[in-house]
PDB file of C-alpha atoms in Angstrom:
ATOM      1  CA  MET A   1     -17.219   8.058 -20.901  1.00 51.00           C
ATOM      2  CA  ASP A   2     -19.182   4.968 -19.867  1.00 54.00           C
ATOM      3  CA  ASP A   3     -17.832   1.485 -19.171  1.00 54.00           C
ATOM      4  CA  ALA A   4     -18.340   0.163 -22.695  1.00 56.00           C
ATOM      5  CA  GLU A   5     -16.530   3.132 -24.255  1.00 59.00           C
ATOM      6  CA  SER A   6     -13.660   2.780 -21.771  1.00 55.00           C
ATOM      7  CA  PHE A   7     -13.112  -0.873 -22.557  1.00 56.00           C
ATOM      8  CA  ASP A   8     -13.491  -0.206 -26.292  1.00 60.00           C
ATOM      9  CA  ALA A   9     -10.680   2.349 -25.975  1.00 55.00           C
ATOM     10  CA  VAL A  10      -8.454  -0.246 -24.292  1.00 54.00           C
ATOM     11  CA  ASP A  11      -9.263  -2.814 -26.978  1.00 56.00           C
ATOM     12  CA  ALA A  12      -8.532  -0.299 -29.736  1.00 53.00           C
ATOM     13  CA  HIS A  13      -5.206   0.564 -28.120  1.00 50.00           C
ATOM     14  CA  PHE A  14      -4.100  -3.068 -28.072  1.00 53.00           C
ATOM     15  CA  GLU A  15      -5.329  -3.732 -31.613  1.00 51.00           C
ATOM     16  CA  ALA A  16      -3.202  -0.826 -32.841  1.00 48.00           C
ATOM     17  CA  VAL A  17      -0.043  -2.340 -31.341  1.00 48.00           C
ATOM     18  CA  SER A  18       1.493  -5.344 -33.091  1.00 46.00           C
ATOM     19  CA  LEU A  19       4.812  -7.069 -32.674  1.00 46.00           C
ATOM     20  CA  GLY A  20       5.096  -8.076 -36.325  1.00 48.00           C
ATOM     21  CA  ASP A  21       7.367 -10.949 -37.372  1.00 44.00           C
ATOM     22  CA  VAL A  22       9.412 -11.424 -34.246  1.00 43.00           C
ATOM     23  CA  PRO A  23      11.142 -14.784 -33.756  1.00 47.00           C
ATOM     24  CA  ASP A  24       9.638 -16.871 -30.957  1.00 49.00           C
ATOM     25  CA  ASP A  25      12.948 -17.492 -29.194  1.00 48.00           C
ATOM     26  CA  THR A  26      13.854 -13.848 -28.682  1.00 49.00           C
ATOM     27  CA  LEU A  27      12.178 -10.483 -28.854  1.00 50.00           C
ATOM     28  CA  GLY A  28      15.467  -8.678 -29.385  1.00 51.00           C
ATOM     29  CA  GLU A  29      15.610  -5.097 -30.557  1.00 50.00           C
ATOM     30  CA  SER A  30      12.719  -5.470 -32.983  1.00 47.00           C
ATOM     31  CA  ALA A  31      10.159  -5.648 -30.165  1.00 48.00           C
ATOM     32  CA  ILE A  32       7.916  -2.648 -29.712  1.00 52.00           C
ATOM     33  CA  HIS A  33       7.997  -1.206 -26.204  1.00 52.00           C
ATOM     34  CA  LEU A  34       4.477  -0.603 -24.970  1.00 55.00           C
ATOM     35  CA  SER A  35       3.846   2.576 -23.083  1.00 60.00           C
ATOM     36  CA  LEU A  36       0.558   2.492 -21.256  1.00 64.00           C
ATOM     37  CA  SER A  37      -0.954   5.518 -19.635  1.00 70.00           C
ATOM     38  CA  PRO A  38      -2.060   5.240 -15.989  1.00 70.00           C
ATOM     39  CA  ALA A  39      -5.686   5.513 -17.126  1.00 69.00           C
ATOM     40  CA  ILE A  40      -5.289   2.483 -19.397  1.00 72.00           C
ATOM     41  CA  VAL A  41      -3.595   0.485 -16.630  1.00 71.00           C
ATOM     42  CA  GLN A  42      -6.391   1.390 -14.205  1.00 69.00           C
ATOM     43  CA  LEU A  43      -9.009   0.268 -16.693  1.00 71.00           C
ATOM     44  CA  MET A  44      -7.167  -2.991 -17.356  1.00 71.00           C
ATOM     45  CA  PHE A  45      -6.632  -4.035 -13.752  1.00 74.00           C
ATOM     46  CA  LEU A  46      -9.149  -2.144 -11.647  1.00 73.00           C
ATOM     47  CA  GLY A  47     -11.966  -1.408 -14.055  1.00 72.00           C
ATOM     48  CA  PRO A  48     -13.600   1.964 -14.496  1.00 71.00           C
ATOM     49  CA  PRO A  49     -13.891   4.223 -11.445  1.00 72.00           C
ATOM     50  CA  SER A  50     -17.245   4.057  -9.740  1.00 75.00           C
ATOM     51  CA  PRO A  51     -19.161   6.878  -8.030  1.00 79.00           C
ATOM     52  CA  GLU A  52     -18.538   5.138  -4.690  1.00 80.00           C
ATOM     53  CA  ASP A  53     -14.766   5.378  -5.276  1.00 77.00           C
ATOM     54  CA  GLU A  54     -14.997   9.094  -5.950  1.00 81.00           C
ATOM     55  CA  GLN A  55     -17.186   9.599  -2.856  1.00 85.00           C
ATOM     56  CA  SER A  56     -14.694   7.648  -0.728  1.00 83.00           C
ATOM     57  CA  ASP A  57     -11.820   9.758  -2.076  1.00 80.00           C
ATOM     58  CA  ARG A  58     -13.660  12.976  -1.171  1.00 84.00           C
ATOM     59  CA  GLU A  59     -14.428  11.699   2.342  1.00 85.00           C
ATOM     60  CA  PHE A  60     -10.804  10.611   2.825  1.00 79.00           C
ATOM     61  CA  ARG A  61      -9.465  14.018   1.756  1.00 82.00           C
ATOM     62  CA  LYS A  62     -12.002  15.755   4.007  1.00 82.00           C
ATOM     63  CA  GLY A  63     -10.887  13.599   6.946  1.00 78.00           C
ATOM     64  CA  LEU A  64      -7.219  14.373   6.292  1.00 75.00           C
ATOM     65  CA  ASP A  65      -7.912  18.092   6.068  1.00 79.00           C
ATOM     66  CA  GLY A  66      -9.711  18.017   9.418  1.00 76.00           C
ATOM     67  CA  SER A  67      -6.828  16.540  11.407  1.00 78.00           C
ATOM     68  CA  SER A  68      -3.633  18.119  12.611  1.00 84.00           C
ATOM     69  CA  PRO A  69      -0.237  17.344  11.067  1.00 85.00           C
ATOM     70  CA  GLU A  70       0.975  16.111  14.460  1.00 89.00           C
ATOM     71  CA  THR A  71      -1.828  13.538  14.561  1.00 88.00           C
ATOM     72  CA  LEU A  72      -1.038  12.327  11.036  1.00 88.00           C
ATOM     73  CA  LYS A  73       2.676  12.017  11.819  1.00 92.00           C
ATOM     74  CA  THR A  74       1.949  10.139  15.042  1.00 93.00           C
ATOM     75  CA  PHE A  75      -0.459   7.812  13.244  1.00 92.00           C
ATOM     76  CA  ALA A  76       2.059   7.053  10.486  1.00 93.00           C
ATOM     77  CA  LEU A  77       4.852   6.478  13.014  1.00 96.00           C
ATOM     78  CA  LEU A  78       2.691   4.155  15.112  1.00 97.00           C
ATOM     79  CA  ALA A  79       1.501   2.226  12.048  1.00 96.00           C
ATOM     80  CA  VAL A  80       5.060   1.553  10.862  1.00 97.00           C
ATOM     81  CA  LEU A  81       6.367   0.842  14.361  1.00 97.00           C
ATOM     82  CA  LEU A  82       3.586  -1.599  15.206  1.00 97.00           C
ATOM     83  CA  GLN A  83       4.010  -3.438  11.905  1.00 98.00           C
ATOM     84  CA  ALA A  84       7.754  -3.769  12.497  1.00 97.00           C
ATOM     85  CA  ALA A  85       7.207  -4.872  16.103  1.00 98.00           C
ATOM     86  CA  LEU A  86       4.650  -7.473  15.070  1.00 98.00           C
ATOM     87  CA  LEU A  87       6.929  -8.847  12.348  1.00 98.00           C
ATOM     88  CA  SER A  88       9.924  -8.951  14.681  1.00 98.00           C
ATOM     89  CA  PHE A  89       8.036 -10.576  17.540  1.00 98.00           C
ATOM     90  CA  SER A  90       6.297 -13.207  15.416  1.00 97.00           C
ATOM     91  CA  LEU A  91       9.394 -14.104  13.381  1.00 97.00           C
ATOM     92  CA  GLY A  92      11.471 -14.316  16.553  1.00 97.00           C
ATOM     93  CA  ALA A  93       8.905 -16.537  18.247  1.00 96.00           C
ATOM     94  CA  MET A  94       8.851 -18.859  15.232  1.00 97.00           C
ATOM     95  CA  LEU A  95      12.643 -19.052  15.129  1.00 97.00           C
ATOM     96  CA  LEU A  96      12.697 -19.861  18.827  1.00 95.00           C
ATOM     97  CA  GLY A  97       9.916 -22.411  18.690  1.00 95.00           C
ATOM     98  CA  PHE A  98      10.532 -24.228  15.426  1.00 95.00           C
ATOM     99  CA  ARG A  99      14.275 -23.938  14.871  1.00 94.00           C
ATOM    100  CA  GLY A 100      15.601 -23.438  18.368  1.00 93.00           C
ATOM    101  CA  GLN A 101      17.666 -20.402  17.328  1.00 94.00           C
ATOM    102  CA  LEU A 102      18.071 -18.793  20.708  1.00 95.00           C
ATOM    103  CA  LEU A 103      20.273 -15.856  19.742  1.00 97.00           C
ATOM    104  CA  VAL A 104      18.502 -14.556  16.634  1.00 96.00           C
ATOM    105  CA  GLY A 105      15.022 -15.665  17.673  1.00 96.00           C
ATOM    106  CA  GLY A 106      15.426 -14.271  21.166  1.00 96.00           C
ATOM    107  CA  ALA A 107      16.774 -10.948  19.901  1.00 97.00           C
ATOM    108  CA  LEU A 108      13.891 -10.560  17.429  1.00 97.00           C
ATOM    109  CA  THR A 109      11.317 -11.475  20.069  1.00 97.00           C
ATOM    110  CA  VAL A 110      12.749  -9.014  22.592  1.00 97.00           C
ATOM    111  CA  GLY A 111      13.044  -6.361  19.858  1.00 97.00           C
ATOM    112  CA  GLY A 112       9.377  -6.847  18.992  1.00 97.00           C
ATOM    113  CA  LEU A 113       8.358  -6.485  22.634  1.00 98.00           C
ATOM    114  CA  VAL A 114      10.443  -3.315  22.923  1.00 98.00           C
ATOM    115  CA  GLY A 115       8.762  -2.002  19.760  1.00 97.00           C
ATOM    116  CA  PHE A 116       5.326  -2.607  21.284  1.00 98.00           C
ATOM    117  CA  GLY A 117       6.425  -0.798  24.442  1.00 97.00           C
ATOM    118  CA  VAL A 118       7.758   2.208  22.513  1.00 97.00           C
ATOM    119  CA  ALA A 119       4.503   2.358  20.526  1.00 97.00           C
ATOM    120  CA  ALA A 120       2.491   2.350  23.759  1.00 97.00           C
ATOM    121  CA  VAL A 121       4.595   5.221  25.174  1.00 97.00           C
ATOM    122  CA  ILE A 122       4.219   7.279  21.967  1.00 96.00           C
ATOM    123  CA  TYR A 123       0.459   6.739  21.970  1.00 96.00           C
ATOM    124  CA  ARG A 124       0.090   7.685  25.660  1.00 96.00           C
ATOM    125  CA  ARG A 125       2.100  10.891  25.158  1.00 95.00           C
ATOM    126  CA  TRP A 126      -0.010  11.828  22.132  1.00 93.00           C
ATOM    127  CA  LYS A 127      -3.213  11.021  24.027  1.00 93.00           C
ATOM    128  CA  ARG A 128      -2.127  13.119  27.034  1.00 94.00           C
ATOM    129  CA  ARG A 129      -1.348  16.118  24.789  1.00 92.00           C
ATOM    130  CA  ASN A 130      -4.560  15.902  22.773  1.00 87.00           C
ATOM    131  CA  ASP A 131      -7.200  15.003  25.368  1.00 83.00           C
ATOM    132  CA  PRO A 132      -9.257  17.960  26.607  1.00 69.00           C
TER     133      PRO A 132
END
C-alpha cells in the first residue's frame, strides 16, 4: 500500500463516521465513539512508515540481541537513576537560588549529588566486570 492509498483509507474511514444531529452544547449519549486502529493513528500522526524506519528497527533489534541481559538492565537502571539525579539536583539548585528554600532545596540538591555518585559506582562495577 503506497502513501496515497494509505491516506485515502484514512479519509474514507472519517467520511464513513458522522455524528448526525447532535446539539452543539452537549454530545450526550447520542455521540458515536470512534475506535481507531493503531495503524490509522500512526498514519494520522506519524505518516506512513518509511524504509529507513524499518531498517532502523531491524538494526535496533539486532543490537539488543547482541548484548547481555545484565548490560541492558544496567543501562536501564543508569538511565533512570541519572535522569532522577539530574532532576533532583537542578530543581534543588533552583529552589535554593531563586526561592531561598534551604531545607527542601538543599535536600534535593544533596539527593541529586548522591544519585550521581551511586550511578558512578554502578557504572564502575559494571565496567570492572565486563572489561577483558
